[in-house]
Coordinates of C-alpha atoms in Angstrom, one line a residue:
Chain U
M1 CA 23.7 93.3 5.3
R2 CA 22.2 89.8 4.6
I3 CA 18.8 91.4 4.0
L4 CA 20.3 94.1 1.7
S5 CA 22.0 91.5 -0.4
A6 CA 18.8 89.4 -0.5
L7 CA 16.9 92.6 -1.6
F8 CA 19.4 93.1 -4.4
R9 CA 18.8 89.6 -5.6
H10 CA 15.0 90.2 -5.7
P11 CA 14.1 91.8 -9.0
S12 CA 11.7 94.4 -7.8
G13 CA 13.6 94.8 -4.5
R14 CA 16.8 95.8 -6.5
I15 CA 14.9 98.6 -8.3
G16 CA 13.3 99.8 -5.0
V17 CA 16.6 99.9 -3.1
I18 CA 18.3 101.8 -6.0
I19 CA 15.5 104.4 -6.0
I20 CA 15.6 104.8 -2.2
G21 CA 19.4 105.1 -2.3
L22 CA 19.2 107.8 -5.0
Y23 CA 16.6 109.7 -2.9
L24 CA 18.7 109.4 0.3
L25 CA 21.8 110.6 -1.7
A26 CA 19.8 113.6 -3.0
A27 CA 18.5 114.5 0.5
L28 CA 22.0 114.1 1.9
L29 CA 23.6 116.4 -0.8
A30 CA 20.8 118.9 -0.3
A31 CA 21.4 118.9 3.5
L32 CA 25.1 119.6 2.8
G33 CA 24.2 122.5 0.7
L34 CA 25.5 120.7 -2.4
T35 CA 22.6 121.6 -4.8
P36 CA 23.5 122.9 -8.3
H37 CA 21.9 126.3 -7.4
N38 CA 20.6 127.9 -4.3
A39 CA 17.1 126.5 -4.0
L40 CA 15.7 129.5 -2.2
K41 CA 17.4 132.2 -4.3
M42 CA 15.4 133.9 -7.0
F43 CA 17.1 134.5 -10.3
A44 CA 14.6 137.2 -11.6
I45 CA 16.2 137.2 -15.0
D46 CA 15.7 133.4 -15.5
R47 CA 12.0 133.1 -14.6
M48 CA 10.1 130.1 -16.0
K49 CA 13.1 128.8 -18.1
P50 CA 12.6 125.4 -19.6
P51 CA 15.1 122.6 -18.8
S52 CA 18.6 123.4 -20.1
S53 CA 22.2 122.7 -19.2
T54 CA 22.2 125.4 -16.6
Y55 CA 18.9 124.5 -15.0
W56 CA 18.5 120.8 -15.6
M57 CA 14.7 120.9 -14.7
G58 CA 14.0 124.4 -15.5
T59 CA 13.1 127.3 -13.2
D60 CA 9.8 128.4 -11.5
L61 CA 7.8 131.6 -11.6
L62 CA 10.3 133.2 -9.1
G63 CA 13.3 132.1 -11.1
R64 CA 14.2 129.3 -8.5
D65 CA 16.0 126.2 -9.9
T66 CA 13.5 123.3 -9.9
F67 CA 16.1 120.5 -9.6
S68 CA 17.7 122.1 -6.5
R69 CA 14.2 122.6 -5.0
L70 CA 13.4 119.0 -5.8
M71 CA 16.5 117.9 -3.9
L72 CA 15.5 119.9 -0.9
G73 CA 11.9 118.8 -1.2
I74 CA 13.0 115.1 -1.2
G75 CA 15.0 115.8 2.0
Q76 CA 12.0 117.5 3.6
S77 CA 9.6 114.7 2.7
L78 CA 12.0 112.0 3.8
N79 CA 12.6 113.7 7.1
I80 CA 8.9 114.0 7.8
A81 CA 8.2 110.4 6.6
F82 CA 11.1 108.8 8.7
A83 CA 10.2 110.8 11.8
A84 CA 6.5 110.1 11.6
V85 CA 7.0 106.4 10.8
A86 CA 9.6 106.1 13.6
C87 CA 7.1 107.6 16.2
A88 CA 4.2 105.5 14.9
A89 CA 6.4 102.3 14.9
L90 CA 7.6 103.0 18.5
A91 CA 4.2 103.9 19.9
G92 CA 2.3 101.1 17.9
T93 CA 4.8 98.4 18.8
T94 CA 4.8 99.3 22.5
I95 CA 1.0 99.4 22.6
G96 CA 0.7 96.1 20.6
L97 CA 3.3 94.3 22.6
L98 CA 1.9 95.4 26.0
S99 CA -1.6 94.7 25.0
A100 CA -0.8 91.2 24.0
W101 CA 1.4 90.7 27.2
W102 CA -1.0 92.1 29.7
G103 CA -4.1 90.5 28.2
A104 CA -7.6 91.4 29.4
P105 CA -8.8 94.0 30.4
W106 CA -5.9 96.2 29.1
D107 CA -5.8 94.4 25.8
G108 CA -9.6 95.1 25.1
L109 CA -9.3 98.7 26.2
M110 CA -6.2 99.5 24.1
M111 CA -7.5 97.7 21.0
R112 CA -10.9 99.6 21.2
I113 CA -9.0 102.9 21.4
M114 CA -7.0 101.7 18.3
D115 CA -10.3 100.8 16.6
V116 CA -11.6 104.3 17.3
L117 CA -8.6 105.8 15.6
L118 CA -9.0 103.3 12.7
A119 CA -12.6 104.5 12.3
F120 CA -11.3 107.7 10.5
P121 CA -10.1 107.6 7.0
A122 CA -6.3 108.6 7.3
I123 CA -6.4 111.9 5.6
L124 CA -9.5 113.0 7.6
L125 CA -7.8 112.2 11.0
A126 CA -4.8 114.1 9.7
L127 CA -7.1 117.0 8.8
L128 CA -8.7 116.9 12.3
I129 CA -5.3 117.1 14.0
I130 CA -4.2 120.0 11.7
A131 CA -7.5 121.8 12.7
I132 CA -6.3 121.5 16.3
V133 CA -2.6 122.2 16.0
G134 CA -2.5 124.3 12.8
P135 CA -0.5 123.5 9.6
G136 CA 3.2 123.0 9.6
T137 CA 6.0 120.4 9.5
F138 CA 5.6 119.3 13.1
T139 CA 1.9 118.9 12.7
S140 CA 2.4 116.7 9.6
V141 CA 4.8 114.4 11.6
T142 CA 2.3 114.3 14.6
A143 CA -0.7 113.7 12.3
I144 CA 1.0 111.0 10.2
A145 CA 2.4 109.3 13.4
I146 CA -1.0 109.2 15.1
V147 CA -2.8 107.9 11.9
Y148 CA -0.3 104.9 11.6
T149 CA 0.1 104.0 15.3
P150 CA -2.9 101.7 15.3
I151 CA -1.7 99.9 12.2
F152 CA 1.5 99.1 14.0
A153 CA -0.3 98.1 17.1
R154 CA -2.4 95.6 15.1
V155 CA 0.6 94.2 13.2
V156 CA 2.5 93.6 16.4
R157 CA -0.3 92.4 18.7
G158 CA -1.5 89.4 16.6
P159 CA 1.9 87.6 16.3
A160 CA 2.9 88.7 19.9
L161 CA -0.3 86.9 21.2
S162 CA 0.7 83.7 19.5
L163 CA 4.4 84.1 20.5
K164 CA 3.3 84.5 24.2
Q165 CA 1.9 81.0 24.1
R166 CA 5.1 79.5 22.9
D167 CA 7.2 77.1 25.0
F168 CA 10.4 79.2 24.8
V169 CA 8.6 82.2 26.3
D170 CA 7.2 80.0 29.2
A171 CA 10.7 78.7 29.7
A172 CA 12.2 82.1 29.8
R173 CA 9.7 83.2 32.4
T174 CA 10.3 80.0 34.4
F175 CA 14.0 80.7 34.5
G176 CA 13.1 84.0 36.1
S177 CA 13.8 86.4 33.1
S178 CA 12.4 89.9 33.7
Q179 CA 9.3 91.0 31.9
R180 CA 11.4 93.6 30.1
Y181 CA 13.9 91.0 29.0
V182 CA 11.2 88.5 27.7
L183 CA 9.3 91.3 25.9
T184 CA 12.4 92.8 24.1
R185 CA 14.5 89.6 23.6
H186 CA 12.0 86.9 22.9
L187 CA 8.9 88.8 21.6
L188 CA 10.3 91.8 19.9
L189 CA 13.2 90.1 18.2
N190 CA 10.8 87.6 16.6
L191 CA 8.6 90.4 15.4
V192 CA 11.4 92.1 13.4
A193 CA 10.3 90.6 10.1
P194 CA 6.7 91.8 10.0
L195 CA 7.8 95.1 11.5
A196 CA 10.4 95.7 8.8
V197 CA 7.8 95.1 6.1
Q198 CA 5.3 97.4 7.7
V199 CA 7.9 100.1 8.3
T200 CA 8.8 100.1 4.6
L201 CA 5.2 100.2 3.4
A202 CA 4.3 102.8 6.1
L203 CA 7.2 105.0 4.6
A204 CA 5.4 104.9 1.2
W205 CA 2.1 105.9 2.8
A206 CA 3.8 108.6 4.9
L207 CA 5.4 110.1 1.8
L208 CA 2.0 110.0 0.0
T209 CA 0.2 111.7 3.0
E210 CA 2.9 114.2 3.5
A211 CA 2.8 115.2 -0.2
G212 CA -1.0 115.2 0.0
L213 CA -1.1 117.5 3.0
S214 CA 1.5 119.8 1.6
F215 CA -0.5 119.8 -1.8
L216 CA -3.5 121.1 0.2
G217 CA -1.3 123.8 1.8
L218 CA -1.6 122.2 5.2
G219 CA 1.8 120.5 5.5
T220 CA 5.2 122.1 4.8
Q221 CA 4.9 125.9 4.6
P222 CA 6.7 128.1 2.0
P223 CA 9.4 129.0 1.4
T224 CA 10.6 125.5 2.4
P225 CA 10.3 123.4 -0.7
S226 CA 8.2 120.4 -0.5
L227 CA 7.2 118.0 -3.3
G228 CA 3.4 118.4 -2.7
L229 CA 3.6 122.1 -2.5
M230 CA 5.6 122.4 -5.7
L231 CA 3.1 120.3 -7.5
A232 CA 0.2 122.5 -6.1
E233 CA 2.0 125.6 -7.2
S234 CA 2.5 124.3 -10.7
K235 CA -1.3 123.8 -11.3
N236 CA -1.9 127.2 -12.7
L237 CA 1.2 127.2 -14.9
M238 CA 0.9 123.8 -16.5
Q239 CA 0.2 125.2 -20.0
Q240 CA 3.1 127.7 -19.8
A241 CA 5.6 125.6 -17.9
P242 CA 4.8 122.0 -17.8
W243 CA 8.1 121.0 -16.4
L244 CA 7.1 122.6 -13.1
M245 CA 4.4 120.0 -12.8
L246 CA 5.9 116.9 -14.5
F247 CA 9.2 116.8 -12.4
P248 CA 7.6 117.0 -8.9
A249 CA 4.9 114.6 -10.1
L250 CA 7.4 112.0 -11.2
T251 CA 9.5 112.6 -8.1
I252 CA 6.6 111.8 -5.8
M253 CA 5.6 108.8 -7.8
L254 CA 9.0 107.3 -8.0
G255 CA 9.6 107.8 -4.3
I256 CA 6.4 106.0 -3.4
L257 CA 7.2 103.3 -6.0
G258 CA 10.6 102.8 -4.5
F259 CA 9.3 102.1 -0.9
N260 CA 6.4 100.0 -2.2
L261 CA 8.8 97.8 -4.3
T262 CA 11.1 97.4 -1.4
G263 CA 8.2 96.6 1.1
D264 CA 6.9 93.9 -1.3
A265 CA 10.3 92.4 -1.8
L266 CA 11.0 92.4 1.9
R267 CA 7.7 90.5 2.4
D268 CA 8.7 87.9 -0.1
I269 CA 12.2 87.5 1.4
L270 CA 11.0 87.4 5.1
D271 CA 7.8 85.3 4.5
P272 CA 8.4 82.6 1.8
R273 CA 4.7 81.7 1.8
T274 CA 3.9 84.9 0.0
Q275 CA 6.6 84.3 -2.7
G276 CA 5.2 85.5 -6.0
R277 CA 1.9 86.0 -4.5
T278 CA 2.2 89.8 -4.2
A279 CA 1.8 91.5 -7.6
Chain R
M1 CA -19.1 84.0 21.1
T2 CA -19.2 84.1 17.4
Y3 CA -17.1 86.6 15.5
L4 CA -20.2 88.3 14.1
A5 CA -21.9 88.7 17.6
K6 CA -18.6 90.2 19.0
R7 CA -18.4 92.5 15.9
L8 CA -22.0 93.7 16.4
L9 CA -21.5 94.2 20.1
T10 CA -18.3 96.3 19.8
F11 CA -19.8 98.5 17.1
P12 CA -21.8 100.9 19.4
L13 CA -18.7 101.1 21.7
I14 CA -16.5 102.2 19.0
L15 CA -19.1 104.7 17.7
L16 CA -19.3 106.1 21.2
G17 CA -15.5 106.4 21.3
V18 CA -15.5 108.1 18.0
S19 CA -18.1 110.7 19.3
V20 CA -15.9 111.4 22.4
L21 CA -12.8 111.9 20.3
V22 CA -14.5 114.2 17.8
F23 CA -16.1 116.2 20.6
L24 CA -12.9 116.5 22.6
S25 CA -10.6 117.3 19.7
I26 CA -12.8 120.3 18.7
R27 CA -12.5 121.6 22.3
L28 CA -8.8 121.2 22.2
I29 CA -8.6 123.9 19.5
P30 CA -6.9 127.0 21.1
G31 CA -9.3 129.9 21.7
D32 CA -12.8 129.8 23.0
A33 CA -16.0 129.2 21.0
I34 CA -17.3 132.8 21.3
T35 CA -14.2 134.3 19.8
A36 CA -14.3 131.6 17.0
M37 CA -17.9 132.5 16.3
L38 CA -17.7 136.4 16.4
G39 CA -14.2 136.9 15.3
T40 CA -12.6 140.2 16.3
E41 CA -16.0 141.6 17.4
A42 CA -15.7 139.2 20.4
G43 CA -13.1 141.7 21.8
M44 CA -15.9 144.3 22.2
L45 CA -18.1 142.2 24.5
T46 CA -18.3 143.0 28.2
P47 CA -17.7 140.2 30.7
D48 CA -21.4 140.1 31.4
Q49 CA -22.3 139.8 27.7
R50 CA -19.7 137.1 27.3
A51 CA -21.1 135.2 30.3
S52 CA -24.7 135.4 29.1
L53 CA -23.6 134.2 25.6
A54 CA -21.7 131.3 27.1
A55 CA -24.8 130.4 29.2
Y56 CA -27.0 130.7 26.0
F57 CA -24.7 128.2 24.1
G58 CA -24.3 126.0 27.2
I59 CA -20.5 126.3 27.2
D60 CA -20.4 127.5 30.7
K61 CA -21.3 124.0 31.9
P62 CA -18.8 121.2 32.7
I63 CA -17.3 119.4 29.7
W64 CA -19.1 116.1 30.4
S65 CA -22.5 117.9 30.6
Q66 CA -21.7 119.6 27.4
Y67 CA -20.9 116.2 25.8
L68 CA -24.1 114.7 27.0
S69 CA -26.4 117.4 25.6
W70 CA -24.4 117.3 22.3
L71 CA -24.9 113.5 22.2
G72 CA -28.6 114.0 23.0
G73 CA -28.8 116.3 20.0
L74 CA -27.0 113.7 17.8
F75 CA -29.7 111.2 18.4
Q76 CA -32.2 113.7 17.1
G77 CA -30.1 114.4 14.0
D78 CA -29.0 117.7 15.4
L79 CA -25.4 118.4 14.7
G80 CA -25.6 122.2 15.4
I81 CA -25.7 125.2 13.1
S82 CA -23.0 125.9 10.5
K83 CA -21.4 129.3 10.9
I84 CA -20.5 129.8 7.2
Y85 CA -23.6 128.5 5.7
A86 CA -26.1 129.7 8.5
K87 CA -27.9 126.4 8.1
P88 CA -28.2 123.2 10.2
V89 CA -24.9 121.2 9.8
M90 CA -27.0 118.1 8.9
T91 CA -28.7 120.0 6.0
V92 CA -25.3 121.1 4.7
I93 CA -24.0 117.6 4.9
L94 CA -27.0 116.0 3.2
E95 CA -26.7 118.6 0.3
R96 CA -23.1 117.5 -0.3
F97 CA -23.4 113.7 0.3
P98 CA -25.0 112.7 -3.1
L99 CA -22.0 113.9 -5.0
T100 CA -19.6 112.0 -2.8
L101 CA -21.7 108.9 -2.9
E102 CA -22.0 109.0 -6.7
L103 CA -18.2 109.6 -7.0
A104 CA -17.4 106.7 -4.7
L105 CA -19.8 104.4 -6.7
L106 CA -18.5 105.4 -10.0
S107 CA -14.8 104.9 -8.9
M108 CA -15.6 101.5 -7.6
V109 CA -17.4 100.5 -10.8
I110 CA -14.2 101.6 -12.7
A111 CA -11.9 99.8 -10.3
L112 CA -13.8 96.5 -10.4
T113 CA -14.3 96.6 -14.2
I114 CA -10.6 97.0 -14.7
G115 CA -9.1 95.4 -11.8
V116 CA -10.9 91.9 -11.6
P117 CA -10.3 90.9 -15.3
L118 CA -6.6 92.1 -15.1
G119 CA -6.1 90.2 -11.9
V120 CA -7.5 87.1 -13.3
L121 CA -5.5 87.4 -16.5
A122 CA -2.3 87.9 -14.6
A123 CA -3.0 84.8 -12.4
T124 CA -3.8 82.6 -15.2
R125 CA -0.6 83.7 -17.0
N126 CA 1.6 83.5 -13.9
G127 CA 5.2 84.4 -14.7
R128 CA 4.6 85.2 -18.3
P129 CA 5.3 88.6 -19.9
S130 CA 1.5 89.6 -19.6
D131 CA 1.6 88.8 -15.9
L132 CA 4.7 90.9 -15.5
G133 CA 3.2 93.7 -17.4
V134 CA 0.0 93.7 -15.3
R135 CA 2.0 93.5 -12.0
L136 CA 4.1 96.5 -13.1
L137 CA 1.0 98.5 -14.1
A138 CA -0.6 97.6 -10.8
M139 CA 2.5 98.6 -8.8
I140 CA 2.7 102.0 -10.7
G141 CA -1.1 102.5 -10.1
Q142 CA -0.7 102.0 -6.4
S143 CA 2.3 104.3 -6.3
T144 CA 0.5 107.1 -8.1
P145 CA -1.2 109.5 -5.6
S146 CA -4.6 110.7 -6.7
F147 CA -3.5 114.3 -6.7
V148 CA -0.6 113.5 -9.1
L149 CA -2.8 111.6 -11.4
G150 CA -5.6 114.3 -11.2
V151 CA -3.2 117.0 -12.1
L152 CA -1.8 114.9 -14.9
I153 CA -5.3 114.3 -16.3
I154 CA -6.2 117.9 -16.3
F155 CA -2.7 118.7 -17.9
V156 CA -3.2 116.1 -20.8
L157 CA -6.8 117.2 -21.4
S158 CA -6.1 120.9 -21.4
V159 CA -2.8 120.9 -23.3
Y160 CA -3.3 118.1 -25.8
F161 CA -7.1 118.2 -26.2
G162 CA -7.8 121.8 -25.4
F163 CA -10.6 120.6 -23.1
V164 CA -11.0 121.7 -19.5
P165 CA -13.4 119.6 -17.4
A166 CA -16.3 121.5 -15.9
M167 CA -15.4 122.5 -12.4
G168 CA -16.9 124.2 -9.5
T169 CA -20.5 123.2 -10.2
F170 CA -22.4 120.0 -9.8
T171 CA -25.4 118.9 -11.8
P172 CA -27.5 116.2 -9.9
L173 CA -27.8 112.9 -11.7
F174 CA -31.5 113.0 -12.2
Q175 CA -31.4 116.6 -13.5
D176 CA -29.0 116.0 -16.4
P177 CA -27.4 112.6 -16.5
L178 CA -24.9 113.5 -19.3
A179 CA -23.7 116.7 -17.7
N180 CA -23.5 114.9 -14.4
L181 CA -21.3 112.2 -15.9
G182 CA -19.2 114.8 -17.6
Q183 CA -18.4 116.4 -14.3
L184 CA -17.7 113.1 -12.4
I185 CA -16.0 110.9 -15.0
F186 CA -12.5 112.4 -14.7
P187 CA -12.4 112.6 -10.9
A188 CA -13.8 109.0 -10.9
I189 CA -11.0 107.8 -13.2
T190 CA -8.5 109.6 -10.9
L191 CA -9.8 107.8 -7.9
G192 CA -10.5 104.6 -9.7
F193 CA -7.0 104.1 -11.0
A194 CA -5.2 103.5 -7.6
F195 CA -8.3 101.5 -6.5
A196 CA -8.1 99.3 -9.7
A197 CA -4.5 98.7 -9.0
S198 CA -5.3 97.4 -5.5
V199 CA -8.2 95.2 -6.9
T200 CA -5.8 93.8 -9.6
R201 CA -3.2 92.9 -7.0
I202 CA -5.7 91.2 -4.6
S203 CA -7.6 89.4 -7.3
R204 CA -4.4 88.1 -8.8
S205 CA -3.1 86.8 -5.4
A206 CA -6.5 85.3 -4.4
M207 CA -6.8 83.6 -7.8
L208 CA -3.3 82.1 -7.6
D209 CA -4.3 80.7 -4.1
V210 CA -7.6 79.3 -5.4
L211 CA -6.1 77.9 -8.7
S212 CA -3.8 75.6 -6.6
E213 CA -6.7 74.2 -4.6
D214 CA -7.7 70.5 -4.9
Y215 CA -11.2 71.2 -6.2
V216 CA -9.8 73.2 -9.1
R217 CA -7.4 70.4 -10.0
T218 CA -10.3 67.9 -9.8
A219 CA -12.4 70.1 -12.1
R220 CA -9.5 70.2 -14.6
A221 CA -9.0 66.4 -14.3
K222 CA -12.6 65.9 -15.2
G223 CA -12.0 67.7 -18.4
V224 CA -13.7 71.0 -17.6
S225 CA -12.6 73.7 -20.0
T226 CA -10.0 76.2 -18.7
M227 CA -12.5 79.1 -19.2
S228 CA -15.1 77.3 -17.1
V229 CA -12.6 76.4 -14.4
V230 CA -11.4 80.0 -14.1
W231 CA -14.7 81.8 -14.3
H232 CA -17.1 79.3 -12.6
H233 CA -15.0 77.4 -10.2
A234 CA -12.1 79.7 -9.1
L235 CA -13.3 83.2 -9.5
P236 CA -16.3 83.1 -7.1
N237 CA -14.0 82.0 -4.2
A238 CA -11.4 84.3 -5.2
L239 CA -13.7 87.2 -5.0
I240 CA -14.1 87.0 -1.2
P241 CA -11.0 89.1 -0.5
V242 CA -11.9 91.5 -3.4
V243 CA -15.2 92.1 -1.6
T244 CA -13.5 93.1 1.6
L245 CA -11.0 95.3 -0.1
S246 CA -13.6 97.0 -2.2
G247 CA -15.8 97.6 0.8
V248 CA -13.0 99.1 2.9
E249 CA -11.9 101.4 -0.1
F250 CA -15.5 102.3 -0.7
G251 CA -15.7 103.3 3.0
Y252 CA -12.7 105.6 2.5
L253 CA -14.2 107.1 -0.6
L254 CA -17.5 107.9 1.2
G255 CA -15.3 110.1 3.5
G256 CA -15.0 112.4 0.6
A257 CA -12.0 112.3 -1.6
V258 CA -10.6 115.5 0.0
I259 CA -7.7 116.1 -2.6
V260 CA -9.5 115.0 -5.7
E261 CA -12.6 117.1 -4.9
Q262 CA -10.3 120.0 -4.3
I263 CA -8.4 119.5 -7.7
F264 CA -11.6 119.2 -9.7
A265 CA -13.4 121.8 -7.6
L266 CA -16.2 119.5 -6.8
P267 CA -18.5 120.4 -3.8
G268 CA -18.5 117.1 -2.0
L269 CA -18.0 116.1 1.7
G270 CA -14.2 116.1 1.5
R271 CA -14.1 119.8 0.3
L272 CA -16.7 120.6 2.9
V273 CA -14.3 119.5 5.7
L274 CA -11.5 121.4 4.2
D275 CA -13.5 124.6 3.8
A276 CA -14.8 124.1 7.3
I277 CA -11.3 123.8 8.8
G278 CA -10.1 126.8 6.7
Q279 CA -13.0 129.0 7.9
R280 CA -12.9 127.7 11.4
D281 CA -16.6 126.6 11.3
Y282 CA -16.1 124.1 14.2
A283 CA -19.7 122.8 14.3
L284 CA -19.4 121.9 10.6
V285 CA -15.9 120.2 11.1
Q286 CA -17.3 118.3 14.1
G287 CA -20.5 117.2 12.3
T288 CA -18.9 116.3 9.0
V289 CA -16.0 114.3 10.6
L290 CA -18.5 112.4 12.8
F291 CA -20.8 111.7 9.7
I292 CA -17.9 110.4 7.7
A293 CA -16.5 108.2 10.6
F294 CA -20.0 106.8 11.0
N295 CA -20.3 106.0 7.4
F296 CA -16.9 104.4 7.4
L297 CA -17.8 102.3 10.4
V298 CA -21.1 101.2 8.9
V299 CA -19.5 100.2 5.7
N300 CA -16.8 98.3 7.4
L301 CA -19.5 96.5 9.5
L302 CA -21.4 95.6 6.3
V303 CA -18.3 94.3 4.7
D304 CA -17.6 92.1 7.7
L305 CA -21.2 90.8 7.6
A306 CA -21.0 90.2 3.8
Y307 CA -17.6 88.4 4.4
A308 CA -19.3 86.2 7.0
V309 CA -22.0 85.4 4.6
L310 CA -19.6 84.5 1.9
D311 CA -17.2 82.5 4.1
P312 CA -19.1 80.3 6.6
R313 CA -15.8 79.7 8.7
I314 CA -16.1 83.3 10.0
R315 CA -19.8 83.0 10.7
L316 CA -19.1 80.0 12.9
G317 CA -16.3 81.8 14.9
G318 CA -13.4 80.1 13.2
R319 CA -11.4 83.3 13.0

């Protein structure tokens, strides 16, 4: 709660939290079926209608309500982003912590494996995974999780190595605390700050990657609405129905902006040395 | 051991790891290579024919032996034959690479030309409205995915200017420089925008750090003009992180801007991977992915070397 109120006092943090809050609300309402129209139902008589009081953001080629589809799309994108980042954070943190704790030779081996994964541009690694497993929601989660695991491992390993040398860790070991206790209570708890920042920024990347994969037709598959897919479908209709392109484009941008603003604000709050340094 | 020596020693190891990963991932794809190659016709093969084909392509051998012979081929520049192009994979890659390289260079030029001056401006006016404006613009730039900006650019050009950028073809630079620029400028702006935003942010933060250093204060105290302090004393040191960032981003771009090449229908490396995956040309997927990862690693190594040259603390193992 203290962090949330600090975020609200931070100028860009406030905007970021409000955007994320609105997106979560839209996703929740969509999950409860509380969209203005049925997002999957086609209203043949109302095809490609511009924004109006009935259809706030117009309708698509099949007569489906854009606003309702965007609400579902936000839910789908957030689900994938949260699941992927949770997996990446869990796997990366475990690898980073154990590497730092165990030291050589495991540390060297684990970090070289992470280096190999980092040798691929993110979208390329994701494409390679999709080539193996085939496109779909589960693949998107797996691909994004694998791409971001090494980043979490690196973010955790550095500070964990220096924490390992600290007196309080030595003291805990001398008092006979178990390895698990020292790792979770003394190391992990002290890493919450950099992890929180990394999770928020990773959520922005995950949203971007998910939208990108769906845009290429390799992520979420129709008829499930997805922001990237909606943007891709609008490409050929941009002259006749520009709203089909503008609303998904703005929704993707705003979502990523929300997480980026929150991530930067968190970094400012949790690490006062960077105060005002991040643009 | 110095940082540089360590970096140079681990490079071949990581490269080997990358080759193992690429080789194994292609073998993890469900279905066997003969079916992937012949499609439905593979069903008409007798077991004997299938066995002799497997022996011909060497896929009847154990996986480690297949890997070693593939690795042997790699050292001779042999990445196999592409199914869709019926040409050596290396030839197909080298045909596509100039476009990707040019696009990456052009995007970097755009990003640095816009990003560095904006970052310097924001840092020297820290906290003022112009600084806030630049920071907001940079944040929006970083939050705008290239595919969103690409689609928006095509929309604005076609709806408001009645102009559709040339798509689907590529004129080499030396054949017709103007036509070449016409084809690449909009994709380069699309890629350069987010890149410029990152450059702006990092230049601003590096400049703020440098401007608070003692030597800058001394220069000011000596009466050196603000312009000279900013451009001659502070900027060269503030550029070190910019070099690192630009190098890493350039490495990413050399991997082919998959989505932007797709939007503007440019036949570059990124689109080649996408087509190869779509058409299940596994030799091509394998070769292109390896080529991209190799470039990415080499660029990162060069960036680290440049970083060490620019900052002696790293060269001497201070990191």
